[in-house]
Amino acid sequence: MILISSPESKHYLKRRESLAASTFTAKMAFPHLMSTMELSSSPPKNFVDRSTLDPLHSKTLIRHTFSLKWAFKKSASFKAAFEHAIQSKNKDAMHILLEAQTSLPPGPCDFAFSFDIDGVLHNSPNPLPHASETLKFLKEKNIPFIFLTNSGGKSESTRVKMLEEEFDVDLDVSQFVQSHTPALDYVPQHQDNCVLVIGGVGDSCRKVAEGYGFNSVITSADIITAYPKYWPFDEIARQYYSSFARPLPAPIDPTNPDSLKFSAIFVFSSSRDWGLDCQLIEDLLVSREGILGTQSRKNGDASFENNGWQQDGQPSLIFCNPDVHWSTAWKHSPRFSQGAMIAALHGIWNIRTRGKAALQFTQLGKPCYGSFLYGEKVLNKYREKLFGRGAPKLRNVYHIGDSPVSDIRGANEYQSPFGSNWLSLLVETGIHRTGTNPEYQPTATLAHVKDAVNFALREEGWEEMP
Ligand SMILES: [Mg+2]
């Protein structure tokens, strides 16, 4: 502003119109400048698209191209380039840098957001205050964000449609990572074998798994409907199960070489029937090669690793959400989530193996490293979609969550292999309660999602949400 009102800037103001055209081009080229500063001895690629220019402006543009190139030659940032221009009294460089910074929409940013959903944007099914305006603001400013949630049970596209309606904002399915989204990585290994998928309402999780590419997905309902004696306590749920069960692809008959056999068990969402589902998981973990109805002779044999338990080709066990509790519309205290059933299964396994064997399984979902890694890969792809390949390298990611144990711990412990820095922002609208001391310390604690985003925008030197 000082420069614009100074006598030196009068000349600049007179030719503001032509300058604005060249500045626009310069601004579009800014990310390329940032990413090619080391190569500043030659003009950055894509810096000038001469075909789009009015010939009348070309002379000014060429001059400003050299000014910008000069300004960035020894500068590591926009701010440093500007200071360099001031110290060297290079008016052309000062003018064009100032104009690019203050008069035009901001270019691709080198920071991004990762949002937990439950307890941050809504307490299911009720949206939280400020959630809609915050997402709209980020969309309007073209600031990239993803959703990294431990929830699941529906396809990513279904979930995105629900969020779009809830928050009145256009979203992209590629922004969305649920607890079971990383299960996509398991498709090549298991796509042609039978997999047991547990959790969710009806057979919604079966449909999710089939959408991922698993070709033979079986649910607890299929088994209990085909073999009612499998589980003696079915009086409450019998009708429910039969409403969506499908015929089994093979009988449960260990004497038959084609007997029903599983290669993996995925717990995609919270089980609605812990007793039945824990029974099924235990049966498969003690089986021979995943054949339901068998028991491995290796079980309890100390000559094998883990005292022989889970050493005989049993199916892989993959849980997708370690959270024991989650924030719901029940305002008095959080409710059980998938992690509570995992804890119960640990207890059952301990009794079954007489404390002689660890329960071997893979855990997906926050705070696990794999989920944040998957999230960052998704974020990088989404940034490329928004900004193209010339975008500045991702520097800071602000993960906003309500759970100290999954969100804050996960973001704090995550070491990005891509060189970005993850910061953790804890909000007080979900599991964490105001005035209590969180088990894992966040970068900052904020009242709600809008405050958290404004905290990050301040840190980045960007204008805050009004
Ligand atoms: Mg949450």
Short mmCIF file of C-alpha atoms and ligand atoms in Angstrom, two decimals:
data_model
loop_
_atom_site.label_atom_id
_atom_site.label_comp_id
_atom_site.label_asym_id
_atom_site.label_seq_id
_atom_site.Cartn_x
_atom_site.Cartn_y
_atom_site.Cartn_z
CA MET A 1 0.00 0.00 0.00
CA ILE A 2 2.88 2.39 0.74
CA LEU A 3 4.25 1.81 -2.71
CA ILE A 4 0.97 2.59 -4.42
CA SER A 5 0.63 5.95 -2.64
CA SER A 6 4.26 6.95 -3.08
CA PRO A 7 5.35 9.39 -5.85
CA GLU A 8 7.33 6.60 -7.49
CA SER A 9 4.16 4.65 -8.10
CA LYS A 10 2.41 7.32 -10.21
CA HIS A 11 3.99 6.02 -13.33
CA TYR A 12 2.84 2.57 -12.40
CA LEU A 13 -0.71 3.70 -11.78
CA LYS A 14 -0.90 5.28 -15.23
CA ARG A 15 -0.17 1.99 -16.89
CA ARG A 16 -2.13 -0.07 -14.41
CA GLU A 17 -4.36 -1.58 -17.03
CA SER A 18 -1.56 -3.13 -19.04
CA LEU A 19 0.21 -4.08 -15.84
CA ALA A 20 -2.87 -5.91 -14.59
CA ALA A 21 -2.89 -8.12 -17.68
CA SER A 22 0.74 -9.03 -17.30
CA THR A 23 0.38 -9.42 -13.54
CA PHE A 24 -2.43 -11.88 -14.07
CA THR A 25 -0.15 -13.98 -16.21
CA ALA A 26 2.60 -13.60 -13.64
CA LYS A 27 0.24 -14.68 -10.89
CA MET A 28 -0.82 -17.74 -12.84
CA ALA A 29 2.85 -18.50 -13.23
CA PHE A 30 3.62 -17.96 -9.56
CA PRO A 31 3.46 -21.63 -8.54
CA HIS A 32 5.82 -22.47 -11.38
CA LEU A 33 8.14 -19.77 -10.15
CA MET A 34 8.03 -21.15 -6.64
CA SER A 35 8.80 -24.65 -7.81
CA THR A 36 11.52 -23.67 -10.26
CA MET A 37 13.39 -21.07 -8.26
CA GLU A 38 16.51 -23.20 -8.26
CA LEU A 39 16.48 -22.99 -12.05
CA SER A 40 16.12 -19.23 -12.07
CA SER A 41 19.08 -18.71 -14.38
CA SER A 42 16.63 -19.57 -17.16
CA PRO A 43 12.97 -18.47 -17.37
CA PRO A 44 10.63 -20.86 -15.55
CA LYS A 45 8.62 -23.18 -17.75
CA ASN A 46 5.03 -22.18 -18.43
CA PHE A 47 5.79 -18.69 -17.16
CA VAL A 48 4.52 -16.88 -20.21
CA ASP A 49 1.86 -18.10 -22.55
CA ARG A 50 2.38 -15.50 -25.25
CA SER A 51 -0.48 -16.85 -27.35
CA THR A 52 -3.01 -15.56 -24.79
CA LEU A 53 -1.64 -12.01 -24.65
CA ASP A 54 -2.76 -8.82 -26.26
CA PRO A 55 0.25 -7.70 -28.37
CA LEU A 56 -0.03 -4.23 -26.81
CA HIS A 57 0.89 -5.67 -23.42
CA SER A 58 3.71 -7.88 -24.53
CA LYS A 59 6.45 -5.28 -24.05
CA THR A 60 5.37 -4.59 -20.48
CA LEU A 61 5.01 -8.27 -19.84
CA ILE A 62 8.51 -9.11 -21.01
CA ARG A 63 9.87 -6.39 -18.76
CA HIS A 64 7.95 -7.73 -15.78
CA THR A 65 8.93 -11.28 -16.57
CA PHE A 66 12.54 -10.27 -16.14
CA SER A 67 11.64 -8.32 -12.97
CA LEU A 68 10.05 -11.36 -11.41
CA LYS A 69 12.83 -13.63 -12.52
CA TRP A 70 15.30 -11.21 -10.98
CA ALA A 71 13.29 -10.99 -7.72
CA PHE A 72 13.17 -14.75 -7.25
CA LYS A 73 16.74 -15.41 -8.24
CA LYS A 74 18.06 -15.37 -4.65
CA SER A 75 14.82 -15.60 -2.71
CA ALA A 76 13.29 -18.62 -1.03
CA SER A 77 9.74 -17.28 -0.78
CA PHE A 78 7.36 -14.66 -2.07
CA LYS A 79 7.99 -12.55 1.04
CA ALA A 80 11.77 -12.82 0.65
CA ALA A 81 11.52 -11.90 -3.03
CA PHE A 82 9.52 -8.83 -2.10
CA GLU A 83 12.05 -7.78 0.56
CA HIS A 84 14.82 -8.36 -1.95
CA ALA A 85 13.04 -6.07 -4.41
CA ILE A 86 12.61 -3.33 -1.77
CA GLN A 87 16.23 -3.45 -0.64
CA SER A 88 17.44 -3.31 -4.23
CA LYS A 89 14.95 -0.54 -5.10
CA ASN A 90 13.77 -2.47 -8.14
CA LYS A 91 10.46 -0.70 -8.70
CA ASP A 92 9.22 -2.96 -11.47
CA ALA A 93 9.73 -6.04 -9.33
CA MET A 94 8.15 -4.32 -6.30
CA HIS A 95 5.09 -3.29 -8.28
CA ILE A 96 4.41 -6.62 -9.86
CA LEU A 97 4.99 -8.57 -6.65
CA LEU A 98 2.70 -6.24 -4.70
CA GLU A 99 0.03 -6.45 -7.34
CA ALA A 100 0.23 -10.21 -7.49
CA GLN A 101 -0.05 -10.46 -3.73
CA THR A 102 -2.86 -8.00 -3.06
CA SER A 103 -5.03 -7.56 -6.13
CA LEU A 104 -5.66 -11.00 -7.48
CA PRO A 105 -7.16 -14.24 -6.20
CA PRO A 106 -4.58 -16.33 -4.37
CA GLY A 107 -2.86 -19.03 -6.39
CA PRO A 108 -2.30 -22.66 -5.40
CA CYS A 109 -1.45 -22.85 -1.72
CA ASP A 110 1.13 -25.11 -0.14
CA PHE A 111 -1.03 -26.09 2.83
CA ALA A 112 -4.18 -28.19 3.14
CA PHE A 113 -6.73 -29.53 5.59
CA SER A 114 -7.72 -33.03 6.66
CA PHE A 115 -11.07 -33.26 8.45
CA ASP A 116 -12.36 -35.87 10.80
CA ILE A 117 -16.18 -35.89 10.45
CA ASP A 118 -17.96 -37.15 13.58
CA GLY A 119 -17.57 -34.63 16.37
CA VAL A 120 -16.06 -32.05 13.98
CA LEU A 121 -18.61 -31.46 11.23
CA HIS A 122 -21.55 -33.28 12.74
CA ASN A 123 -22.67 -35.35 15.66
CA SER A 124 -24.57 -37.94 13.68
CA PRO A 125 -27.12 -37.15 12.37
CA ASN A 126 -27.04 -33.47 13.37
CA PRO A 127 -24.68 -31.02 11.59
CA LEU A 128 -22.54 -28.89 13.91
CA PRO A 129 -22.56 -25.08 13.78
CA HIS A 130 -19.98 -23.49 11.41
CA ALA A 131 -19.35 -26.74 9.51
CA SER A 132 -21.19 -25.75 6.33
CA GLU A 133 -19.76 -22.21 6.12
CA THR A 134 -16.25 -23.54 6.75
CA LEU A 135 -16.39 -26.07 3.91
CA LYS A 136 -17.93 -23.46 1.59
CA PHE A 137 -15.18 -20.98 2.44
CA LEU A 138 -12.41 -23.47 1.65
CA LYS A 139 -14.07 -24.43 -1.62
CA GLU A 140 -14.44 -20.78 -2.60
CA LYS A 141 -10.78 -20.05 -1.82
CA ASN A 142 -9.65 -23.20 -3.60
CA ILE A 143 -7.87 -24.45 -0.49
CA PRO A 144 -7.61 -28.25 -0.73
CA PHE A 145 -9.05 -30.51 1.93
CA ILE A 146 -9.88 -34.18 2.42
CA PHE A 147 -12.07 -36.08 4.85
CA LEU A 148 -10.22 -38.67 6.91
CA THR A 149 -12.81 -40.47 9.00
CA ASN A 150 -12.98 -43.69 10.98
CA SER A 151 -16.61 -44.10 10.04
CA GLY A 152 -17.71 -46.51 7.34
CA GLY A 153 -20.44 -48.86 6.27
CA LYS A 154 -21.44 -46.99 3.11
CA SER A 155 -19.68 -46.45 -0.18
CA GLU A 156 -17.56 -43.33 -0.56
CA SER A 157 -19.91 -41.97 -3.24
CA THR A 158 -22.98 -42.49 -1.03
CA ARG A 159 -21.24 -40.79 1.89
CA VAL A 160 -20.19 -37.83 -0.25
CA LYS A 161 -23.76 -37.33 -1.51
CA MET A 162 -24.99 -37.33 2.09
CA LEU A 163 -22.39 -34.76 3.11
CA GLU A 164 -23.19 -32.57 0.09
CA GLU A 165 -26.83 -32.48 1.11
CA GLU A 166 -26.05 -31.97 4.78
CA PHE A 167 -23.63 -29.09 4.24
CA ASP A 168 -24.96 -27.68 0.95
CA VAL A 169 -21.56 -27.81 -0.71
CA ASP A 170 -20.19 -29.59 -3.79
CA LEU A 171 -17.66 -32.27 -2.90
CA ASP A 172 -15.59 -34.76 -4.82
CA VAL A 173 -15.57 -38.47 -4.02
CA SER A 174 -11.79 -38.38 -4.38
CA GLN A 175 -11.65 -36.19 -1.24
CA PHE A 176 -13.05 -38.92 0.93
CA VAL A 177 -11.18 -41.55 2.96
CA GLN A 178 -13.26 -43.79 5.21
CA SER A 179 -11.91 -46.32 7.66
CA HIS A 180 -12.23 -49.12 5.10
CA THR A 181 -11.10 -47.21 1.99
CA PRO A 182 -7.50 -48.55 2.38
CA ALA A 183 -8.98 -52.06 2.03
CA LEU A 184 -8.79 -51.34 -1.70
CA ASP A 185 -5.12 -52.26 -1.41
CA TYR A 186 -6.17 -55.84 -0.43
CA VAL A 187 -8.29 -56.46 -3.54
CA PRO A 188 -5.56 -57.95 -5.76
CA GLN A 189 -4.69 -60.52 -3.07
CA HIS A 190 -8.24 -61.63 -2.20
CA GLN A 191 -10.52 -60.67 -5.10
CA ASP A 192 -11.17 -64.23 -6.29
CA ASN A 193 -11.45 -65.89 -2.87
CA CYS A 194 -14.31 -65.85 -0.36
CA VAL A 195 -14.00 -62.99 2.12
CA LEU A 196 -16.16 -62.48 5.19
CA VAL A 197 -17.29 -58.88 5.62
CA ILE A 198 -18.65 -57.84 8.99
CA GLY A 199 -20.52 -54.76 10.21
CA GLY A 200 -22.94 -52.12 9.02
CA VAL A 201 -26.65 -52.09 8.32
CA GLY A 202 -28.07 -54.95 6.23
CA ASP A 203 -25.67 -55.88 3.49
CA SER A 204 -24.43 -52.32 2.90
CA CYS A 205 -20.84 -53.40 3.68
CA ARG A 206 -21.09 -56.31 1.23
CA LYS A 207 -22.00 -53.80 -1.48
CA VAL A 208 -19.06 -51.58 -0.50
CA ALA A 209 -16.69 -54.55 -0.71
CA GLU A 210 -18.10 -55.62 -4.08
CA GLY A 211 -17.70 -52.03 -5.26
CA TYR A 212 -14.03 -52.25 -4.31
CA GLY A 213 -13.60 -55.35 -6.49
CA PHE A 214 -13.99 -58.34 -4.13
CA ASN A 215 -15.89 -60.95 -6.14
CA SER A 216 -17.11 -63.33 -3.44
CA VAL A 217 -18.29 -61.43 -0.36
CA ILE A 218 -20.09 -63.36 2.38
CA THR A 219 -21.84 -61.92 5.43
CA SER A 220 -22.84 -63.41 8.78
CA ALA A 221 -26.44 -63.28 7.55
CA ASP A 222 -25.67 -65.66 4.67
CA ILE A 223 -24.26 -68.24 7.08
CA ILE A 224 -26.97 -68.10 9.73
CA THR A 225 -29.73 -68.14 7.11
CA ALA A 226 -28.24 -71.19 5.34
CA TYR A 227 -27.42 -72.92 8.66
CA PRO A 228 -29.86 -71.71 11.37
CA LYS A 229 -28.19 -73.97 13.95
CA TYR A 230 -24.88 -72.13 13.54
CA TRP A 231 -25.94 -69.58 16.17
CA PRO A 232 -28.51 -70.51 18.80
CA PHE A 233 -29.48 -66.96 19.76
CA ASP A 234 -31.07 -65.77 16.54
CA GLU A 235 -34.64 -65.16 17.75
CA ILE A 236 -34.34 -61.38 17.65
CA ALA A 237 -32.51 -61.04 14.33
CA ARG A 238 -33.67 -64.05 12.27
CA GLN A 239 -36.09 -62.07 10.10
CA TYR A 240 -33.64 -59.24 9.70
CA TYR A 241 -30.89 -61.55 8.44
CA SER A 242 -33.12 -63.42 6.03
CA SER A 243 -34.20 -60.13 4.44
CA PHE A 244 -30.81 -59.60 2.78
CA ALA A 245 -29.02 -62.98 2.99
CA ARG A 246 -27.71 -64.60 -0.17
CA PRO A 247 -27.09 -68.31 -0.84
CA LEU A 248 -23.61 -69.49 0.12
CA PRO A 249 -21.28 -70.34 -2.78
CA ALA A 250 -20.28 -73.64 -1.09
CA PRO A 251 -21.55 -75.86 1.74
CA ILE A 252 -20.09 -75.95 5.23
CA ASP A 253 -18.90 -79.54 5.06
CA PRO A 254 -15.24 -80.19 5.89
CA THR A 255 -15.48 -83.67 4.35
CA ASN A 256 -16.17 -82.03 1.00
CA PRO A 257 -13.04 -80.68 -0.76
CA ASP A 258 -15.15 -77.71 -1.93
CA SER A 259 -16.28 -76.79 1.57
CA LEU A 260 -16.72 -73.09 2.38
CA LYS A 261 -13.28 -71.53 2.85
CA PHE A 262 -12.25 -67.94 3.55
CA SER A 263 -9.03 -66.07 2.80
CA ALA A 264 -9.81 -62.86 4.72
CA ILE A 265 -12.10 -61.35 7.33
CA PHE A 266 -12.78 -57.61 7.04
CA VAL A 267 -14.59 -55.74 9.79
CA PHE A 268 -15.69 -52.72 7.77
CA SER A 269 -17.99 -51.10 10.31
CA SER A 270 -19.38 -51.65 13.81
CA SER A 271 -20.89 -55.10 14.23
CA ARG A 272 -24.64 -55.08 14.95
CA ASP A 273 -24.44 -58.55 16.50
CA TRP A 274 -21.22 -58.99 18.48
CA GLY A 275 -21.99 -62.51 19.71
CA LEU A 276 -22.55 -64.00 16.27
CA ASP A 277 -19.69 -62.09 14.67
CA CYS A 278 -17.16 -62.89 17.43
CA GLN A 279 -18.16 -66.56 17.13
CA LEU A 280 -17.55 -66.52 13.38
CA ILE A 281 -14.19 -64.80 13.74
CA GLU A 282 -13.05 -67.23 16.44
CA ASP A 283 -14.16 -70.24 14.38
CA LEU A 284 -12.14 -69.06 11.39
CA LEU A 285 -9.05 -68.15 13.44
CA VAL A 286 -8.84 -71.65 14.92
CA SER A 287 -9.68 -73.39 11.62
CA ARG A 288 -7.44 -75.25 9.23
CA GLU A 289 -6.75 -73.03 6.21
CA GLY A 290 -9.90 -70.96 6.75
CA ILE A 291 -12.28 -73.92 6.19
CA LEU A 292 -15.28 -73.25 8.40
CA GLY A 293 -16.04 -76.20 10.69
CA THR A 294 -12.41 -77.37 11.01
CA GLN A 295 -9.84 -76.94 13.77
CA SER A 296 -6.13 -76.73 13.14
CA ARG A 297 -3.95 -79.39 14.76
CA LYS A 298 -1.27 -76.76 15.23
CA ASN A 299 -3.36 -74.83 17.79
CA GLY A 300 -1.49 -74.86 21.13
CA ASP A 301 1.62 -76.57 19.70
CA ALA A 302 4.56 -74.77 21.32
CA SER A 303 6.93 -75.85 18.55
CA PHE A 304 5.28 -73.28 16.30
CA GLU A 305 5.34 -69.51 16.50
CA ASN A 306 2.56 -68.00 18.63
CA ASN A 307 2.16 -71.49 20.15
CA GLY A 308 0.66 -72.71 16.92
CA TRP A 309 -2.30 -70.31 16.90
CA GLN A 310 -3.03 -68.67 13.56
CA GLN A 311 -0.16 -70.64 11.96
CA ASP A 312 -2.15 -72.88 9.61
CA GLY A 313 -3.30 -70.72 6.70
CA GLN A 314 -6.16 -69.13 8.59
CA PRO A 315 -7.71 -66.03 6.98
CA SER A 316 -6.15 -62.61 7.49
CA LEU A 317 -8.11 -60.55 9.99
CA ILE A 318 -8.42 -56.85 9.17
CA PHE A 319 -10.12 -54.32 11.42
CA CYS A 320 -10.85 -50.88 10.01
CA ASN A 321 -11.54 -48.71 13.05
CA PRO A 322 -9.73 -48.97 16.39
CA ASP A 323 -11.88 -46.31 18.12
CA VAL A 324 -13.47 -47.71 21.27
CA HIS A 325 -15.86 -44.74 21.49
CA TRP A 326 -17.33 -42.22 19.07
CA SER A 327 -19.33 -39.03 19.35
CA THR A 328 -23.05 -39.38 18.54
CA ALA A 329 -26.24 -37.45 19.21
CA TRP A 330 -26.36 -39.06 22.69
CA LYS A 331 -25.11 -36.00 24.55
CA HIS A 332 -24.25 -37.55 27.92
CA SER A 333 -21.26 -39.63 26.82
CA PRO A 334 -19.69 -41.16 23.68
CA ARG A 335 -20.94 -44.57 22.49
CA PHE A 336 -19.14 -47.86 21.70
CA SER A 337 -17.47 -48.15 18.33
CA GLN A 338 -15.64 -50.97 16.52
CA GLY A 339 -12.70 -50.86 18.95
CA ALA A 340 -14.99 -52.01 21.74
CA MET A 341 -15.70 -55.25 19.88
CA ILE A 342 -11.98 -55.70 19.21
CA ALA A 343 -11.40 -55.42 22.98
CA ALA A 344 -14.09 -58.05 23.57
CA LEU A 345 -12.49 -60.34 20.99
CA HIS A 346 -9.12 -59.96 22.72
CA GLY A 347 -10.76 -61.20 25.90
CA ILE A 348 -12.36 -64.19 24.14
CA TRP A 349 -9.08 -65.02 22.39
CA ASN A 350 -7.18 -64.85 25.67
CA ILE A 351 -9.54 -67.39 27.21
CA ARG A 352 -9.54 -69.65 24.12
CA THR A 353 -5.72 -69.75 23.93
CA ARG A 354 -5.26 -69.75 27.73
CA GLY A 355 -3.23 -66.60 27.41
CA LYS A 356 -0.63 -68.38 25.26
CA ALA A 357 -1.17 -66.54 21.97
CA ALA A 358 -1.38 -63.02 20.63
CA LEU A 359 -4.37 -62.15 18.48
CA GLN A 360 -2.78 -61.49 15.10
CA PHE A 361 -4.56 -58.96 12.93
CA THR A 362 -4.08 -55.84 10.80
CA GLN A 363 -5.48 -52.58 12.03
CA LEU A 364 -6.60 -49.86 9.61
CA GLY A 365 -8.09 -46.49 10.56
CA LYS A 366 -6.77 -43.57 12.59
CA PRO A 367 -4.40 -43.29 14.46
CA CYS A 368 -2.58 -45.93 12.40
CA TYR A 369 0.22 -44.77 10.15
CA GLY A 370 -1.29 -46.49 7.11
CA SER A 371 -4.47 -44.44 7.25
CA PHE A 372 -2.65 -41.11 7.38
CA LEU A 373 -0.34 -42.28 4.59
CA TYR A 374 -3.35 -43.29 2.50
CA GLY A 375 -4.94 -39.92 3.31
CA GLU A 376 -1.87 -38.00 2.17
CA LYS A 377 -1.73 -39.93 -1.11
CA VAL A 378 -5.38 -39.05 -1.70
CA LEU A 379 -4.68 -35.42 -0.79
CA ASN A 380 -1.75 -35.25 -3.21
CA LYS A 381 -3.90 -36.60 -6.03
CA TYR A 382 -6.67 -34.16 -5.18
CA ARG A 383 -4.22 -31.22 -5.19
CA GLU A 384 -2.99 -32.32 -8.59
CA LYS A 385 -6.59 -32.36 -9.79
CA LEU A 386 -7.10 -28.81 -8.45
CA PHE A 387 -3.78 -27.22 -9.33
CA GLY A 388 -2.12 -29.41 -11.93
CA ARG A 389 1.37 -30.79 -11.68
CA GLY A 390 2.93 -27.33 -11.30
CA ALA A 391 1.48 -26.82 -7.81
CA PRO A 392 3.88 -25.88 -5.03
CA LYS A 393 4.97 -28.81 -2.90
CA LEU A 394 2.63 -29.56 0.00
CA ARG A 395 4.22 -28.09 3.13
CA ASN A 396 1.68 -28.13 6.01
CA VAL A 397 -1.41 -30.28 6.57
CA TYR A 398 -3.77 -29.33 9.41
CA HIS A 399 -5.67 -32.39 10.63
CA ILE A 400 -8.76 -31.31 12.58
CA GLY A 401 -10.35 -33.87 14.87
CA ASP A 402 -12.25 -34.37 18.11
CA SER A 403 -10.50 -37.50 19.38
CA PRO A 404 -7.15 -37.11 21.17
CA VAL A 405 -6.54 -40.86 20.86
CA SER A 406 -7.16 -41.25 17.12
CA ASP A 407 -6.93 -37.79 15.53
CA ILE A 408 -4.33 -36.01 17.64
CA ARG A 409 -2.13 -39.01 18.31
CA GLY A 410 -2.28 -40.08 14.64
CA ALA A 411 -1.41 -36.66 13.23
CA ASN A 412 1.34 -36.11 15.83
CA GLU A 413 3.01 -39.46 15.15
CA TYR A 414 2.63 -39.48 11.38
CA GLN A 415 5.94 -38.92 9.58
CA SER A 416 5.20 -38.06 5.97
CA PRO A 417 7.38 -39.82 3.40
CA PHE A 418 6.55 -36.92 1.05
CA GLY A 419 8.13 -34.28 3.30
CA SER A 420 4.99 -32.52 4.53
CA ASN A 421 4.43 -31.51 8.13
CA TRP A 422 1.18 -32.63 9.81
CA LEU A 423 -0.25 -30.49 12.61
CA SER A 424 -3.05 -31.55 14.93
CA LEU A 425 -5.97 -29.28 15.84
CA LEU A 426 -8.34 -30.52 18.55
CA VAL A 427 -11.92 -29.24 18.59
CA GLU A 428 -14.28 -29.25 21.54
CA THR A 429 -17.46 -30.30 19.74
CA GLY A 430 -17.09 -34.07 20.07
CA ILE A 431 -15.27 -36.58 22.27
CA HIS A 432 -12.88 -34.07 23.85
CA ARG A 433 -14.57 -31.95 26.47
CA THR A 434 -13.66 -28.37 27.33
CA GLY A 435 -11.45 -28.05 30.39
CA THR A 436 -10.20 -31.65 30.38
CA ASN A 437 -6.60 -32.60 29.71
CA PRO A 438 -6.31 -34.58 26.44
CA GLU A 439 -4.30 -37.81 26.49
CA TYR A 440 -2.29 -36.59 23.48
CA GLN A 441 -1.35 -32.93 23.19
CA PRO A 442 -2.50 -31.17 20.00
CA THR A 443 -0.77 -28.32 18.20
CA ALA A 444 -3.73 -26.23 19.40
CA THR A 445 -7.19 -26.69 20.92
CA LEU A 446 -10.03 -24.71 19.38
CA ALA A 447 -13.73 -24.38 20.20
CA HIS A 448 -15.03 -25.57 16.82
CA VAL A 449 -14.10 -26.27 13.22
CA LYS A 450 -14.26 -22.64 12.06
CA ASP A 451 -11.89 -21.55 14.82
CA ALA A 452 -9.56 -24.38 13.86
CA VAL A 453 -9.49 -23.35 10.20
CA ASN A 454 -8.95 -19.70 11.15
CA PHE A 455 -6.06 -20.74 13.40
CA ALA A 456 -4.42 -22.43 10.40
CA LEU A 457 -5.13 -19.51 8.06
CA ARG A 458 -3.47 -17.13 10.54
CA GLU A 459 -0.46 -19.42 10.75
CA GLU A 460 -0.22 -19.41 6.96
CA GLY A 461 -0.58 -15.64 6.68
CA TRP A 462 -3.91 -15.93 4.88
CA GLU A 463 -7.02 -13.88 5.47
CA GLU A 464 -9.32 -15.48 8.04
CA MET A 465 -12.94 -16.46 7.55
CA PRO A 466 -15.22 -13.56 8.51
MG MG B 1 -14.42 -37.91 15.43
#
